[in-house]
CSV table of C-alpha atoms and ligand atoms in Angstrom, one decimal:
chain,number,residue,atom,x,y,z
I,651,MET,CA,93.6,-23.1,-43.9
I,652,VAL,CA,93.5,-24.7,-40.2
I,653,GLY,CA,95.6,-27.8,-41.4
I,654,SER,CA,97.1,-29.2,-38.8
I,655,VAL,CA,98.0,-25.2,-37.6
I,656,MET,CA,97.3,-25.1,-33.8
I,657,TYR,CA,95.5,-22.3,-33.1
I,658,PRO,CA,97.4,-20.5,-30.3
I,659,VAL,CA,95.2,-18.6,-28.1
I,660,GLU,CA,97.3,-15.6,-28.4
I,661,ARG,CA,96.8,-15.5,-32.4
I,662,LEU,CA,93.1,-15.7,-31.9
I,663,GLY,CA,93.7,-12.1,-29.9
I,664,ILE,CA,92.6,-13.7,-26.5
I,665,SER,CA,94.7,-11.9,-24.0
I,666,SER,CA,96.2,-13.3,-21.4
I,667,GLU,CA,95.8,-10.4,-18.9
I,668,PRO,CA,92.7,-10.7,-16.9
I,669,ARG,CA,89.8,-8.8,-19.1
I,670,ARG,CA,88.2,-5.5,-17.8
I,671,GLY,CA,85.2,-4.4,-19.2
I,672,GLY,CA,83.6,-7.6,-19.9
I,673,ALA,CA,79.8,-7.8,-19.7
I,674,GLY,CA,79.7,-7.9,-15.9
I,675,PHE,CA,81.7,-4.9,-15.6
I,676,ALA,CA,80.5,-3.1,-18.1
I,677,ARG,CA,77.1,-3.6,-16.4
I,678,ARG,CA,78.6,-2.4,-12.8
I,679,ALA,CA,80.5,0.7,-14.7
I,680,THR,CA,76.6,2.2,-15.8
I,681,ASN,CA,75.5,1.2,-12.3
I,682,THR,CA,76.6,4.6,-10.8
I,683,SER,CA,75.9,7.1,-13.4
I,684,PHE,CA,77.5,10.0,-10.5
I,685,GLU,CA,81.0,9.1,-10.3
I,686,PRO,CA,82.7,10.2,-6.8
I,687,ARG,CA,85.1,13.1,-6.8
I,688,ASP,CA,88.7,12.7,-6.3
I,689,ARG,CA,88.5,14.6,-3.1
I,690,MET,CA,87.9,12.9,0.1
I,691,ALA,CA,85.1,13.4,2.4
I,692,VAL,CA,87.0,10.7,5.3
I,693,THR,CA,90.2,10.0,5.5
I,694,THR,CA,91.8,8.4,8.6
I,695,THR,CA,95.3,7.5,9.6
I,696,GLY,CA,96.3,4.8,11.9
I,697,LEU,CA,92.9,4.9,13.5
I,698,THR,CA,92.9,2.7,16.6
I,699,LYS,CA,91.0,1.8,19.6
I,700,ARG,CA,91.9,-0.5,22.5
I,701,TYR,CA,89.6,-1.8,25.0
I,702,GLY,CA,92.3,-3.1,27.9
I,703,ASP,CA,94.0,-5.5,25.8
I,704,ALA,CA,91.6,-5.9,23.2
I,705,CYS,CA,92.5,-3.8,20.0
I,706,VAL,CA,89.2,-3.8,18.2
I,707,VAL,CA,90.3,-1.0,15.6
I,708,ASP,CA,93.7,-1.7,14.5
I,709,ARG,CA,95.5,1.1,12.2
I,710,VAL,CA,92.3,1.5,10.1
I,711,SER,CA,93.1,4.1,7.2
I,712,LEU,CA,89.9,4.8,5.7
I,713,ALA,CA,89.7,6.8,2.6
I,714,VAL,CA,86.3,7.6,1.4
I,715,PRO,CA,86.1,9.4,-1.7
I,716,GLU,CA,83.6,12.8,-1.7
I,717,ARG,CA,80.2,11.7,-3.1
I,718,ALA,CA,80.6,8.2,-3.0
I,719,VAL,CA,78.7,5.7,-1.0
I,720,TYR,CA,81.0,3.7,0.8
I,721,GLY,CA,80.5,0.2,1.8
I,722,PHE,CA,81.8,-0.4,5.1
I,723,LEU,CA,81.7,-4.0,5.0
I,724,GLY,CA,83.0,-7.0,8.1
I,725,PRO,CA,81.5,-9.6,9.9
I,726,ASN,CA,79.9,-8.8,13.6
I,727,GLY,CA,82.4,-7.6,16.0
I,728,ALA,CA,84.9,-6.4,13.5
I,729,GLY,CA,84.9,-2.9,14.3
I,730,LYS,CA,82.5,-1.1,12.0
I,731,SER,CA,80.6,0.8,14.9
I,732,THR,CA,83.5,1.5,17.3
I,733,THR,CA,85.5,3.1,13.9
I,734,MET,CA,82.1,5.2,13.1
I,735,LYS,CA,81.6,6.2,16.7
I,736,MET,CA,85.3,7.5,16.6
I,737,LEU,CA,84.6,9.5,13.2
I,738,LEU,CA,81.6,11.0,15.4
I,739,GLY,CA,83.8,11.7,18.8
I,740,LEU,CA,81.4,9.2,20.3
I,741,ALA,CA,84.1,7.1,21.2
I,742,HIS,CA,87.6,8.2,22.1
I,743,PRO,CA,90.7,6.9,19.7
I,744,THR,CA,93.5,5.3,21.5
I,745,GLU,CA,95.8,6.5,18.6
I,746,GLY,CA,95.6,7.7,15.3
I,747,SER,CA,93.6,10.6,13.4
I,748,ALA,CA,90.8,11.4,11.5
I,749,THR,CA,89.9,14.1,8.6
I,750,ILE,CA,86.2,14.7,8.2
I,751,LEU,CA,85.3,17.0,4.9
I,752,GLY,CA,88.8,18.3,4.7
I,753,THR,CA,89.4,19.5,8.1
I,754,PRO,CA,91.8,17.3,10.7
I,755,LEU,CA,89.1,16.2,14.0
I,756,THR,CA,90.2,17.7,16.9
I,757,PRO,CA,88.4,17.7,20.6
I,758,LYS,CA,88.0,21.7,19.8
I,759,ASN,CA,86.9,21.5,16.2
I,760,ARG,CA,84.6,18.4,17.0
I,761,LEU,CA,81.2,19.9,17.4
I,762,GLU,CA,81.6,22.7,14.6
I,763,VAL,CA,83.0,19.9,12.5
I,764,LEU,CA,80.4,17.3,13.2
I,765,ARG,CA,77.5,19.8,12.1
I,766,HIS,CA,77.9,18.7,8.8
I,767,VAL,CA,77.4,15.0,9.7
I,768,GLY,CA,74.3,13.0,9.7
I,769,SER,CA,74.5,10.0,11.3
I,770,LEU,CA,72.7,6.7,12.5
I,771,ILE,CA,74.7,4.6,14.7
I,772,GLU,CA,73.5,1.3,16.4
I,773,SER,CA,69.7,1.5,17.1
I,774,PRO,CA,68.2,4.9,16.3
I,775,SER,CA,67.5,6.7,19.9
I,776,CYS,CA,64.2,8.7,19.8
I,777,TYR,CA,61.7,9.6,22.5
I,778,PRO,CA,58.8,6.9,22.6
I,779,HIS,CA,56.5,9.3,24.1
I,780,LEU,CA,56.3,11.5,20.9
I,781,THR,CA,55.4,11.6,17.4
I,782,ALA,CA,58.0,11.3,14.7
I,783,ARG,CA,57.4,14.8,13.8
I,784,GLU,CA,57.9,16.1,17.5
I,785,ASN,CA,60.8,14.0,17.9
I,786,LEU,CA,62.4,15.4,14.4
I,787,GLU,CA,61.2,18.9,15.9
I,788,ILE,CA,63.5,18.3,18.7
I,789,VAL,CA,66.5,17.8,16.1
I,790,ARG,CA,65.7,21.1,14.3
I,791,GLN,CA,65.6,23.2,16.7
I,792,LEU,CA,69.2,22.1,18.1
I,793,ARG,CA,70.6,22.4,14.8
I,794,GLY,CA,68.5,25.7,13.7
I,795,LEU,CA,66.8,24.4,10.7
I,796,PRO,CA,63.9,25.5,9.0
I,797,LYS,CA,60.4,24.0,9.3
I,798,SER,CA,60.4,22.7,6.1
I,799,GLU,CA,63.1,20.4,6.7
I,800,ILE,CA,60.7,18.1,8.5
I,801,ASP,CA,58.2,17.4,6.1
I,802,GLU,CA,61.0,16.6,3.5
I,803,VAL,CA,62.8,14.2,5.4
I,804,LEU,CA,59.5,12.4,6.3
I,805,LYS,CA,58.8,12.5,3.0
I,806,ILE,CA,62.0,11.2,2.2
I,807,VAL,CA,61.8,8.0,4.2
I,808,ARG,CA,58.0,7.6,3.7
I,809,LEU,CA,56.6,8.3,7.0
I,810,ASP,CA,54.5,11.1,5.8
I,811,ASP,CA,51.3,9.6,5.7
I,812,PRO,CA,48.8,11.4,7.3
I,813,SER,CA,47.4,8.2,9.7
I,814,LEU,CA,51.2,8.8,11.3
I,815,ARG,CA,50.3,12.3,12.5
I,816,ARG,CA,49.4,11.3,16.0
I,817,LYS,CA,51.2,8.1,16.3
I,818,ARG,CA,53.6,7.7,19.1
I,819,VAL,CA,57.0,6.6,18.0
I,820,GLY,CA,57.0,4.1,20.9
I,821,ASN,CA,54.4,2.1,18.8
I,822,TYR,CA,56.1,2.3,15.4
I,823,SER,CA,57.9,-1.1,14.1
I,824,LEU,CA,61.4,-1.5,14.4
I,825,GLY,CA,61.7,-0.8,10.8
I,826,MET,CA,59.9,2.3,11.0
I,827,ARG,CA,62.0,3.3,13.8
I,828,GLN,CA,64.7,2.9,11.3
I,829,ARG,CA,63.6,5.0,8.9
I,830,LEU,CA,63.1,7.7,11.3
I,831,GLY,CA,66.7,7.3,12.5
I,832,ILE,CA,67.7,7.9,8.8
I,833,ALA,CA,65.5,10.8,8.8
I,834,ALA,CA,66.8,12.5,11.5
I,835,ALA,CA,70.0,11.9,10.0
I,836,LEU,CA,69.1,13.7,7.0
I,837,MET,CA,67.7,16.7,8.5
I,838,GLY,CA,69.7,19.4,6.9
I,839,LYS,CA,71.2,17.3,4.1
I,840,PRO,CA,74.3,17.4,5.8
I,841,PRO,CA,77.1,17.0,3.0
I,842,LEU,CA,78.4,13.5,4.8
I,843,LEU,CA,76.3,10.8,6.3
I,844,LEU,CA,77.3,7.9,8.7
I,845,LEU,CA,75.0,5.2,8.6
I,846,ASP,CA,75.8,1.9,10.8
I,847,GLU,CA,73.5,-1.0,9.5
I,848,PRO,CA,70.8,1.1,8.7
I,849,THR,CA,68.9,-1.8,7.0
I,850,ASN,CA,68.9,-4.0,10.3
I,851,GLY,CA,65.4,-4.6,11.3
I,852,LEU,CA,63.6,-3.7,8.3
I,853,ASP,CA,61.3,-6.3,6.3
I,854,PRO,CA,62.3,-7.2,2.8
I,855,SER,CA,60.6,-4.2,1.0
I,856,GLY,CA,61.8,-2.0,3.7
I,857,ILE,CA,65.3,-3.0,3.0
I,858,HIS,CA,64.8,-2.6,-0.7
I,859,GLU,CA,63.7,1.0,-0.3
I,860,ILE,CA,66.4,2.2,2.0
I,861,ARG,CA,69.0,0.4,-0.3
I,862,ALA,CA,67.5,2.7,-3.1
I,863,LEU,CA,67.7,5.7,-1.3
I,864,ILE,CA,71.2,5.2,0.0
I,865,LYS,CA,72.2,4.7,-3.5
I,866,ASP,CA,70.6,8.3,-4.8
I,867,LEU,CA,71.7,10.5,-1.7
I,868,PRO,CA,74.7,11.3,-3.7
I,869,ARG,CA,73.1,12.4,-6.5
I,870,MET,CA,70.0,14.0,-5.1
I,871,PHE,CA,71.7,16.2,-2.1
I,872,ASP,CA,75.5,15.8,-3.2
I,873,MET,CA,76.3,13.7,-0.3
I,874,THR,CA,78.9,11.3,0.7
I,875,VAL,CA,77.6,8.2,2.4
I,876,VAL,CA,79.4,5.7,4.7
I,877,VAL,CA,77.2,2.6,5.5
I,878,SER,CA,78.1,-0.2,7.3
I,879,SER,CA,76.6,-3.7,6.7
I,880,HIS,CA,78.0,-7.2,7.3
I,881,LEU,CA,76.3,-8.8,4.2
I,882,LEU,CA,78.1,-8.7,1.0
I,883,SER,CA,75.3,-8.8,-1.4
I,884,GLU,CA,74.1,-5.6,0.2
I,885,VAL,CA,77.3,-3.5,-0.1
I,886,ASP,CA,77.5,-4.8,-3.7
I,887,GLN,CA,73.8,-3.4,-4.2
I,888,MET,CA,74.4,0.0,-2.9
I,889,ALA,CA,77.7,1.0,-2.8
I,890,ASP,CA,80.8,1.9,-5.5
I,891,HIS,CA,83.4,2.0,-3.2
I,892,VAL,CA,84.1,-0.4,-0.1
I,893,GLY,CA,86.1,-0.7,3.0
I,894,ILE,CA,86.5,-4.6,4.0
I,895,ILE,CA,87.6,-4.7,7.7
I,896,ARG,CA,88.0,-7.8,9.6
I,897,LYS,CA,89.0,-8.2,13.3
I,898,GLY,CA,89.7,-4.7,13.6
I,899,GLN,CA,92.1,-4.4,10.4
I,900,MET,CA,91.0,-3.0,7.1
I,901,VAL,CA,91.7,-5.7,4.7
I,902,TRP,CA,90.9,-4.2,1.5
I,903,GLN,CA,90.0,-0.7,0.1
I,904,GLY,CA,89.1,0.9,-3.1
I,905,PRO,CA,86.1,0.9,-5.8
I,906,LEU,CA,84.1,-1.8,-5.8
I,907,ALA,CA,84.5,-2.4,-9.6
I,908,ASP,CA,88.2,-3.0,-8.7
I,909,LEU,CA,87.3,-5.6,-6.9
I,910,HIS,CA,84.7,-7.2,-9.4
I,911,ALA,CA,87.9,-6.7,-11.9
I,912,ARG,CA,90.2,-9.2,-9.6
I,913,GLY,CA,88.0,-12.0,-10.4
I,914,ARG,CA,88.5,-14.7,-13.0
I,915,HIS,CA,86.7,-14.2,-16.2
I,916,TRP,CA,86.6,-17.2,-18.6
I,917,ILE,CA,84.7,-18.9,-21.3
I,918,ALA,CA,83.4,-23.1,-20.5
I,919,LEU,CA,83.6,-24.9,-23.7
I,920,ARG,CA,81.9,-28.5,-24.3
I,921,THR,CA,82.5,-29.8,-27.5
I,922,THR,CA,81.9,-33.2,-29.3
I,923,ASP,CA,85.8,-33.7,-29.2
I,924,ASN,CA,87.3,-32.1,-26.4
I,925,ALA,CA,90.7,-33.8,-26.8
I,926,HIS,CA,91.1,-32.4,-30.4
I,927,ALA,CA,89.6,-29.1,-29.3
I,928,LEU,CA,92.3,-29.0,-26.6
I,929,GLU,CA,94.7,-29.4,-29.5
I,930,LEU,CA,93.2,-26.8,-31.7
I,931,LEU,CA,92.9,-24.3,-28.9
I,932,SER,CA,96.3,-24.2,-27.2
I,933,GLY,CA,95.2,-21.7,-24.6
I,934,ALA,CA,92.6,-24.0,-23.4
I,935,GLN,CA,92.8,-26.3,-20.6
I,936,ALA,CA,90.6,-29.1,-18.7
I,937,ASP,CA,87.8,-27.3,-16.5
I,938,PRO,CA,89.5,-27.9,-13.2
I,939,ASP,CA,85.3,-27.9,-11.7
I,940,ASP,CA,84.0,-30.0,-14.5
I,941,ALA,CA,85.7,-32.8,-16.7
I,942,SER,CA,83.3,-32.5,-19.4
I,943,TYR,CA,84.4,-28.8,-20.5
I,944,LEU,CA,87.4,-27.0,-21.2
I,945,ARG,CA,88.0,-23.8,-20.3
I,946,ILE,CA,89.9,-20.6,-22.0
I,947,LYS,CA,90.1,-16.9,-20.5
I,948,ALA,CA,87.2,-14.5,-21.6
I,949,VAL,CA,87.7,-13.2,-25.0
I,950,ASP,CA,85.3,-10.9,-27.2
I,951,ASP,CA,82.6,-11.7,-29.6
I,952,ALA,CA,84.9,-11.6,-32.6
I,953,VAL,CA,87.5,-14.2,-31.2
I,954,ALA,CA,84.8,-16.3,-30.0
I,955,ALA,CA,83.1,-16.3,-33.4
I,956,ARG,CA,86.7,-17.1,-35.1
I,957,MET,CA,87.3,-20.1,-32.4
I,958,SER,CA,84.2,-21.9,-33.1
I,959,LEU,CA,84.3,-21.4,-36.7
I,960,CYS,CA,87.9,-22.9,-36.4
I,961,LEU,CA,86.5,-25.9,-34.3
I,962,ALA,CA,83.7,-26.3,-37.2
I,963,GLU,CA,86.0,-26.7,-39.6
I,964,ARG,CA,87.7,-29.5,-38.0
I,965,GLY,CA,84.7,-31.2,-37.5
I,966,VAL,CA,84.5,-30.3,-33.7
I,967,GLY,CA,80.9,-29.5,-32.7
I,968,ILE,CA,80.3,-27.1,-29.9
I,969,ILE,CA,77.6,-28.4,-27.6
I,970,ARG,CA,78.1,-25.4,-24.8
I,971,MET,CA,80.0,-22.2,-24.9
I,972,GLU,CA,79.1,-20.4,-21.4
I,973,GLU,CA,80.9,-16.9,-20.1
I,974,HIS,CA,81.5,-17.3,-16.6
I,975,GLU,CA,83.1,-15.0,-13.7
I,976,ASP,CA,84.3,-15.2,-10.4
I,977,SER,CA,81.0,-14.3,-7.9
I,978,LEU,CA,81.7,-11.3,-5.6
I,979,GLU,CA,81.7,-14.1,-2.6
I,980,ASP,CA,84.7,-16.1,-4.3
I,981,ILE,CA,86.9,-12.8,-4.8
I,982,PHE,CA,85.9,-11.5,-1.2
I,983,LEU,CA,87.0,-15.1,0.3
I,984,ALA,CA,90.4,-15.0,-1.9
I,985,ILE,CA,91.0,-11.3,-0.7
I,986,THR,CA,90.5,-11.7,3.1
I,987,GLY,CA,91.8,-15.4,3.3
I,988,MET,CA,88.4,-16.1,5.3
I,989,GLU,CA,87.0,-19.8,5.2
I,990,GLU,CA,83.7,-18.8,4.6
I,991,THR,CA,81.7,-15.5,3.5
I,992,LEU,CA,79.9,-13.1,6.0
R,2360,ADP,N1,82.9,-0.4,25.0
R,2360,ADP,C1,83.2,-1.4,24.6
R,2360,ADP,N2,84.3,-2.0,25.6
R,2360,ADP,C2,84.7,-3.2,25.7
R,2360,ADP,N3,84.6,-4.0,24.4
R,2360,ADP,C3,83.9,-3.3,23.3
R,2360,ADP,C4,83.1,-2.1,23.9
R,2360,ADP,N4,82.6,-1.9,22.2
R,2360,ADP,C5,82.9,-2.7,21.3
R,2360,ADP,N5,83.4,-3.7,22.1
R,2360,ADP,C6,84.2,-4.6,21.3
R,2360,ADP,O1,84.6,-4.4,19.9
R,2360,ADP,C7,84.6,-5.1,19.2
R,2360,ADP,C8,84.0,-4.6,18.0
R,2360,ADP,O2,82.8,-4.2,18.1
R,2360,ADP,P1,81.7,-3.3,17.2
R,2360,ADP,O3,82.8,-2.1,16.7
R,2360,ADP,O4,80.6,-3.0,17.8
R,2360,ADP,O5,81.6,-4.2,15.8
R,2360,ADP,P2,80.8,-4.3,14.6
R,2360,ADP,O6,80.3,-3.1,14.7
R,2360,ADP,O7,81.5,-4.7,13.2
R,2360,ADP,O8,79.9,-5.6,15.0
R,2360,ADP,C9,83.4,-6.5,19.7
R,2360,ADP,O9,84.6,-7.4,20.1
R,2360,ADP,C10,83.1,-5.6,20.5
R,2360,ADP,O10,82.6,-6.7,21.6
R,2361,MG,MG1,78.1,-2.6,14.7
């Protein structure tokens, strides 16, 4: 059957469209069992902040779906903290507007709207001469919350060890203070949480713990979380939505799965006779990164099996057949036009 017939990739069922739902994407789709809703927890329109001549946040339009973990990603100085401060009324926008939990933010309703927002911006502020409980008691009284909230949030961030009962926060490590800051933000389980680089200063196990907690918050408490980070890998691990900000401008925003789907996905093939294989598989091309390989667009298992049989029938042995996809870093660099990653 093979004869001198070329095997056009199309005939083998190889789609010329970039493939979605490949192994990598399927894994990601099951990553978040809790899908965000269609409604938005935060939107901004043309949000801008200028300090003198410097435009540090430049017409940013955020769209944060309810129940998302929205990773706000950008290098140091990109404008993440300034954007978050404007959402919290801690910095006054030069231009633009924001809607939080369905309500357009105005100077008049700001306090009422922000009662429903928990936040941790830059380093946590607390009274060093007081214990964690005493610090949280102040927050509790300000917000009129029940006493049980304190025990609950201390447990969530694992600062509930009895040995810490008398310890003053001034004697806490940076990581413990950071966890206390997150506990304060969680008081009352607000529907929206804004966390500015919450893993800063934590040791690896603390980082792991906080990332896992953030990922669980939408499911545990029906929350939306906006979390900023300068680490691509961190956002990849925690978030289901991402907004990439660079020099004050939003360069990309959307579901993380869409970002991954923008990557190329291919099979690298090394055979006993690449020249012959190249003739047999018309969609194949020399691998630009490694001359000993051919490259074809990713195909499903059945097509890959047919391809290998076709080669075998013609006496071409397959030495290697490897599935590859662009890393998130490759995709990120292509989108942002940056020369190096964050
Ligand atoms: N109060 C301020 N006055 C002048 N410039 C500021 C002020 N706050 C922040 N900036 C500048 O705005 C830019 C963005 O800062 P920031 O929002 O803190 O970035 P990020 O949080 O992404 O690291 C930086 O260049 C910073 O120096
Ligand atoms: Mg910052």
